[in-house]
PDB file of C-alpha atoms in Angstrom:
ATOM      1  CA  MET A   1     -39.713  -7.855  -3.051  1.00 58.00           C
ATOM      2  CA  THR A   2     -38.588 -11.464  -4.351  1.00 59.00           C
ATOM      3  CA  ALA A   3     -35.834 -12.772  -5.913  1.00 58.00           C
ATOM      4  CA  THR A   4     -35.748 -14.917  -8.956  1.00 57.00           C
ATOM      5  CA  PRO A   5     -33.271 -17.068  -8.269  1.00 57.00           C
ATOM      6  CA  ASP A   6     -34.216 -18.870 -11.955  1.00 62.00           C
ATOM      7  CA  LEU A   7     -32.132 -15.647 -13.148  1.00 68.00           C
ATOM      8  CA  ALA A   8     -29.808 -15.057 -10.801  1.00 69.00           C
ATOM      9  CA  PRO A   9     -26.413 -16.145 -11.802  1.00 74.00           C
ATOM     10  CA  ALA A  10     -25.120 -19.530 -10.202  1.00 76.00           C
ATOM     11  CA  PRO A  11     -22.643 -18.178  -7.162  1.00 80.00           C
ATOM     12  CA  THR A  12     -19.030 -19.321  -8.055  1.00 78.00           C
ATOM     13  CA  ALA A  13     -16.026 -21.214  -5.541  1.00 84.00           C
ATOM     14  CA  ALA A  14     -14.486 -18.304  -3.428  1.00 83.00           C
ATOM     15  CA  THR A  15     -10.825 -19.383  -4.765  1.00 87.00           C
ATOM     16  CA  PRO A  16      -8.312 -17.261  -4.892  1.00 85.00           C
ATOM     17  CA  GLU A  17      -8.825 -16.188  -8.530  1.00 86.00           C
ATOM     18  CA  LEU A  18     -12.238 -15.402  -7.927  1.00 87.00           C
ATOM     19  CA  PHE A  19     -11.010 -13.604  -4.825  1.00 85.00           C
ATOM     20  CA  ARG A  20      -8.477 -11.441  -7.006  1.00 82.00           C
ATOM     21  CA  SER A  21     -11.394 -10.724  -9.755  1.00 86.00           C
ATOM     22  CA  VAL A  22     -13.699  -8.886  -7.369  1.00 86.00           C
ATOM     23  CA  PHE A  23     -11.266  -6.785  -5.680  1.00 84.00           C
ATOM     24  CA  ARG A  24     -10.356  -5.264  -9.256  1.00 85.00           C
ATOM     25  CA  ARG A  25     -13.920  -3.759  -8.811  1.00 86.00           C
ATOM     26  CA  HIS A  26     -13.019  -2.282  -6.019  1.00 87.00           C
ATOM     27  CA  ALA A  27     -11.125   0.983  -6.015  1.00 87.00           C
ATOM     28  CA  ALA A  28      -8.267   1.514  -3.699  1.00 92.00           C
ATOM     29  CA  GLY A  29      -6.366   4.134  -3.083  1.00 94.00           C
ATOM     30  CA  VAL A  30      -1.894   3.852  -3.477  1.00 96.00           C
ATOM     31  CA  ALA A  31       0.241   4.374  -0.894  1.00 98.00           C
ATOM     32  CA  VAL A  32       4.149   3.167  -0.767  1.00 98.00           C
ATOM     33  CA  ILE A  33       5.234   1.508   2.318  1.00 98.00           C
ATOM     34  CA  THR A  34       8.769   1.986   2.519  1.00 98.00           C
ATOM     35  CA  ALA A  35      10.984   0.629   5.630  1.00 98.00           C
ATOM     36  CA  ALA A  36      15.177   1.177   6.211  1.00 97.00           C
ATOM     37  CA  GLY A  37      16.978  -2.063   6.711  1.00 93.00           C
ATOM     38  CA  GLU A  38      20.741  -3.133   5.518  1.00 94.00           C
ATOM     39  CA  ARG A  39      19.223  -1.270   1.757  1.00 94.00           C
ATOM     40  CA  PRO A  40      16.187   0.184   1.903  1.00 97.00           C
ATOM     41  CA  VAL A  41      13.185  -1.818   0.910  1.00 97.00           C
ATOM     42  CA  GLY A  42       9.651  -0.875   0.008  1.00 97.00           C
ATOM     43  CA  PHE A  43       6.310  -1.666  -1.837  1.00 97.00           C
ATOM     44  CA  THR A  44       3.092  -0.812  -3.187  1.00 97.00           C
ATOM     45  CA  ALA A  45       0.155  -1.044  -1.112  1.00 97.00           C
ATOM     46  CA  THR A  46      -3.588  -0.662  -1.905  1.00 94.00           C
ATOM     47  CA  SER A  47      -4.675  -2.287   1.256  1.00 94.00           C
ATOM     48  CA  LEU A  48      -4.334   0.757   3.654  1.00 97.00           C
ATOM     49  CA  THR A  49      -6.260   1.243   6.485  1.00 96.00           C
ATOM     50  CA  SER A  50      -7.025   4.665   8.817  1.00 96.00           C
ATOM     51  CA  VAL A  51      -8.005   2.262  11.985  1.00 97.00           C
ATOM     52  CA  ALA A  52      -7.996   4.635  14.598  1.00 96.00           C
ATOM     53  CA  ALA A  53      -7.724   8.600  15.400  1.00 96.00           C
ATOM     54  CA  GLU A  54      -7.183   8.011  19.111  1.00 96.00           C
ATOM     55  CA  PRO A  55      -4.317   6.641  18.842  1.00 97.00           C
ATOM     56  CA  PRO A  56      -3.679   7.420  15.233  1.00 97.00           C
ATOM     57  CA  LEU A  57      -3.445   4.194  13.985  1.00 98.00           C
ATOM     58  CA  ILE A  58      -3.012   2.723  10.265  1.00 98.00           C
ATOM     59  CA  SER A  59      -2.785  -0.938   8.542  1.00 98.00           C
ATOM     60  CA  PHE A  60      -1.582  -2.655   5.710  1.00 98.00           C
ATOM     61  CA  GLY A  61      -1.223  -5.765   4.689  1.00 97.00           C
ATOM     62  CA  ILE A  62       2.095  -7.342   3.207  1.00 97.00           C
ATOM     63  CA  GLY A  63       2.734 -11.241   1.988  1.00 96.00           C
ATOM     64  CA  VAL A  64       5.289 -12.993   3.593  1.00 97.00           C
ATOM     65  CA  SER A  65       7.197 -14.198   0.398  1.00 96.00           C
ATOM     66  CA  SER A  66       7.394 -10.637  -0.495  1.00 95.00           C
ATOM     67  CA  SER A  67      11.007 -10.143  -0.827  1.00 94.00           C
ATOM     68  CA  THR A  68       9.969  -6.790   1.582  1.00 96.00           C
ATOM     69  CA  TRP A  69       8.862  -8.972   4.637  1.00 97.00           C
ATOM     70  CA  PRO A  70      12.657  -9.850   5.662  1.00 97.00           C
ATOM     71  CA  VAL A  71      13.478  -6.223   6.718  1.00 97.00           C
ATOM     72  CA  LEU A  72       9.389  -5.119   7.489  1.00 97.00           C
ATOM     73  CA  SER A  73       8.694  -8.404   9.916  1.00 97.00           C
ATOM     74  CA  GLU A  74      11.814  -6.642  12.409  1.00 97.00           C
ATOM     75  CA  ALA A  75      11.392  -3.235  11.267  1.00 98.00           C
ATOM     76  CA  ALA A  76      10.550  -0.963  14.081  1.00 98.00           C
ATOM     77  CA  TYR A  77       9.617   2.010  11.868  1.00 98.00           C
ATOM     78  CA  VAL A  78       7.460   2.574   8.845  1.00 98.00           C
ATOM     79  CA  GLY A  79       7.112   5.641   6.236  1.00 98.00           C
ATOM     80  CA  VAL A  80       3.954   5.731   4.513  1.00 98.00           C
ATOM     81  CA  HIS A  81       3.309   7.702   1.266  1.00 98.00           C
ATOM     82  CA  ILE A  82       0.164   8.830  -0.351  1.00 97.00           C
ATOM     83  CA  LEU A  83       0.805   8.770  -3.762  1.00 97.00           C
ATOM     84  CA  GLY A  84      -0.994  11.692  -6.030  1.00 95.00           C
ATOM     85  CA  GLU A  85      -2.446  10.733  -9.964  1.00 94.00           C
ATOM     86  CA  HIS A  86       0.949  12.180 -11.290  1.00 93.00           C
ATOM     87  CA  GLN A  87       3.029   9.288  -9.320  1.00 95.00           C
ATOM     88  CA  HIS A  88       1.984   5.828 -12.084  1.00 94.00           C
ATOM     89  CA  GLU A  89       5.659   5.515 -12.289  1.00 95.00           C
ATOM     90  CA  LEU A  90       6.440   5.246  -9.024  1.00 97.00           C
ATOM     91  CA  ALA A  91       3.702   3.619  -8.535  1.00 96.00           C
ATOM     92  CA  ALA A  92       4.907   0.802 -10.710  1.00 95.00           C
ATOM     93  CA  THR A  93       8.340   0.800  -9.629  1.00 96.00           C
ATOM     94  CA  PHE A  94       7.750  -0.253  -6.413  1.00 96.00           C
ATOM     95  CA  ALA A  95       5.186  -2.977  -7.412  1.00 96.00           C
ATOM     96  CA  ARG A  96       7.383  -4.343  -9.661  1.00 94.00           C
ATOM     97  CA  SER A  97       9.379  -7.473  -8.040  1.00 90.00           C
ATOM     98  CA  GLY A  98      12.392  -7.067  -8.847  1.00 88.00           C
ATOM     99  CA  ALA A  99      13.055  -3.280  -9.819  1.00 89.00           C
ATOM    100  CA  ASP A 100      15.699  -1.335  -8.143  1.00 93.00           C
ATOM    101  CA  ARG A 101      13.066   0.989  -6.050  1.00 96.00           C
ATOM    102  CA  PHE A 102      16.017   2.915  -5.026  1.00 95.00           C
ATOM    103  CA  GLY A 103      17.513   3.267  -7.724  1.00 93.00           C
ATOM    104  CA  PRO A 104      18.967   7.108  -9.736  1.00 92.00           C
ATOM    105  CA  SER A 105      14.927   7.153 -10.767  1.00 91.00           C
ATOM    106  CA  THR A 106      13.746   7.633  -7.348  1.00 96.00           C
ATOM    107  CA  GLU A 107      14.130  10.777  -4.962  1.00 96.00           C
ATOM    108  CA  TRP A 108      13.956  10.125  -1.330  1.00 97.00           C
ATOM    109  CA  SER A 109      15.957  10.693   2.033  1.00 97.00           C
ATOM    110  CA  SER A 110      16.092   9.412   5.147  1.00 97.00           C
ATOM    111  CA  GLY A 111      13.787  10.387   7.541  1.00 97.00           C
ATOM    112  CA  PRO A 112      12.693  10.703  10.937  1.00 97.00           C
ATOM    113  CA  ALA A 113      14.013   6.665  12.901  1.00 96.00           C
ATOM    114  CA  GLY A 114      16.189   6.167   9.442  1.00 97.00           C
ATOM    115  CA  VAL A 115      13.299   5.463   7.453  1.00 98.00           C
ATOM    116  CA  PRO A 116      13.813   6.330   3.661  1.00 98.00           C
ATOM    117  CA  LEU A 117      10.907   9.184   2.576  1.00 98.00           C
ATOM    118  CA  LEU A 118       9.826   9.843  -1.258  1.00 97.00           C
ATOM    119  CA  ALA A 119       9.799  12.684  -2.531  1.00 95.00           C
ATOM    120  CA  GLY A 120       6.662  14.448  -4.107  1.00 94.00           C
ATOM    121  CA  VAL A 121       4.235  12.333  -2.675  1.00 96.00           C
ATOM    122  CA  SER A 122       0.762  13.951  -1.492  1.00 95.00           C
ATOM    123  CA  ALA A 123       1.048  12.968   2.607  1.00 96.00           C
ATOM    124  CA  TRP A 124       3.412  10.824   4.607  1.00 97.00           C
ATOM    125  CA  LEU A 125       3.782   9.563   7.584  1.00 98.00           C
ATOM    126  CA  VAL A 126       6.567   8.100   9.960  1.00 98.00           C
ATOM    127  CA  CYS A 127       5.127   5.175  12.464  1.00 98.00           C
ATOM    128  CA  ARG A 128       6.194   2.931  14.672  1.00 98.00           C
ATOM    129  CA  VAL A 129       5.322  -0.440  14.367  1.00 98.00           C
ATOM    130  CA  VAL A 130       2.495  -1.447  17.264  1.00 98.00           C
ATOM    131  CA  THR A 131       2.018  -5.214  15.985  1.00 98.00           C
ATOM    132  CA  ARG A 132       1.908  -8.549  13.429  1.00 98.00           C
ATOM    133  CA  VAL A 133      -1.356  -9.799  12.694  1.00 98.00           C
ATOM    134  CA  PRO A 134      -0.737 -13.516  10.919  1.00 98.00           C
ATOM    135  CA  ALA A 135      -3.796 -13.450   7.911  1.00 97.00           C
ATOM    136  CA  GLY A 136      -2.830 -16.184   5.563  1.00 95.00           C
ATOM    137  CA  ASP A 137      -0.173 -15.786   3.841  1.00 96.00           C
ATOM    138  CA  HIS A 138      -0.049 -12.128   4.800  1.00 97.00           C
ATOM    139  CA  ARG A 139       1.292 -10.120   7.713  1.00 98.00           C
ATOM    140  CA  ILE A 140      -1.344  -7.247   8.557  1.00 98.00           C
ATOM    141  CA  VAL A 141       0.716  -4.723  10.729  1.00 98.00           C
ATOM    142  CA  ILE A 142      -0.605  -1.502  12.407  1.00 98.00           C
ATOM    143  CA  ALA A 143       1.700   1.080  13.491  1.00 98.00           C
ATOM    144  CA  GLU A 144       1.319   4.388  14.965  1.00 98.00           C
ATOM    145  CA  ALA A 145       1.698   7.888  13.399  1.00 97.00           C
ATOM    146  CA  VAL A 146       4.330   9.396  14.897  1.00 98.00           C
ATOM    147  CA  VAL A 147       4.909  12.317  12.111  1.00 97.00           C
ATOM    148  CA  GLY A 148       3.932  13.456   8.990  1.00 97.00           C
ATOM    149  CA  GLU A 149       3.546  15.782   6.454  1.00 95.00           C
ATOM    150  CA  HIS A 150       0.154  16.951   4.417  1.00 93.00           C
ATOM    151  CA  SER A 151       1.856  18.971   1.727  1.00 85.00           C
ATOM    152  CA  GLY A 152       1.240  17.984  -1.421  1.00 78.00           C
ATOM    153  CA  THR A 153      -1.653  18.634  -4.108  1.00 79.00           C
ATOM    154  CA  GLY A 154      -3.898  17.087  -6.488  1.00 83.00           C
ATOM    155  CA  ARG A 155      -5.935  14.108  -6.917  1.00 91.00           C
ATOM    156  CA  PRO A 156      -4.319  10.562  -5.834  1.00 94.00           C
ATOM    157  CA  LEU A 157      -3.693   7.882  -7.582  1.00 95.00           C
ATOM    158  CA  VAL A 158      -5.636   5.001  -7.751  1.00 94.00           C
ATOM    159  CA  TYR A 159      -5.886   1.374  -8.253  1.00 92.00           C
ATOM    160  CA  HIS A 160      -8.919  -0.417  -9.902  1.00 90.00           C
ATOM    161  CA  GLN A 161      -9.688  -2.697 -12.703  1.00 89.00           C
ATOM    162  CA  GLY A 162      -5.936  -3.991 -11.970  1.00 88.00           C
ATOM    163  CA  ARG A 163      -4.262  -0.941 -13.471  1.00 91.00           C
ATOM    164  CA  PHE A 164      -3.605   3.029 -11.422  1.00 91.00           C
ATOM    165  CA  THR A 165      -5.638   5.558 -12.999  1.00 90.00           C
ATOM    166  CA  ALA A 166      -6.913   8.423 -11.332  1.00 88.00           C
ATOM    167  CA  LEU A 167     -10.058  10.539  -9.573  1.00 84.00           C
ATOM    168  CA  ARG A 168     -12.674  11.232 -12.953  1.00 81.00           C
ATOM    169  CA  ASP A 169     -15.101  13.985 -11.699  1.00 72.00           C
TER     170      ASP A 169
END
């Protein structure tokens, strides 16, 4: 098979805008990461990844300009919450800058190691932070799962094309 260069679109320089545009086309599961500090903190993450099963490691990215970063930069443990398709508003609350994330509309309790645990999620883990790796204007946090629960039911919440959505059959 021969490529026809005349019909191929001209490549675009890899700017932050192009990068974001490309990844809007990549569907990702939605999680909320929490940590205990003077006040609990948390943020919505679509960068959650399973790294290894032995030992059970996860990773996620967080911007160093995030209001959550100062607490997460020192936290020994984090909570990882997998959201269900019915939790659009919870995801939006934890994604919104300046939102009262642990206000009256958020059901949560203090879990193992004091980590804030959100109620009604599909699954959750409490993880011990292993390392934080510099990556541009972000840090990649690698953490080992120490305890969790997966009793939630239903379909996962997905982020695609700049919005929260659900899987379709």
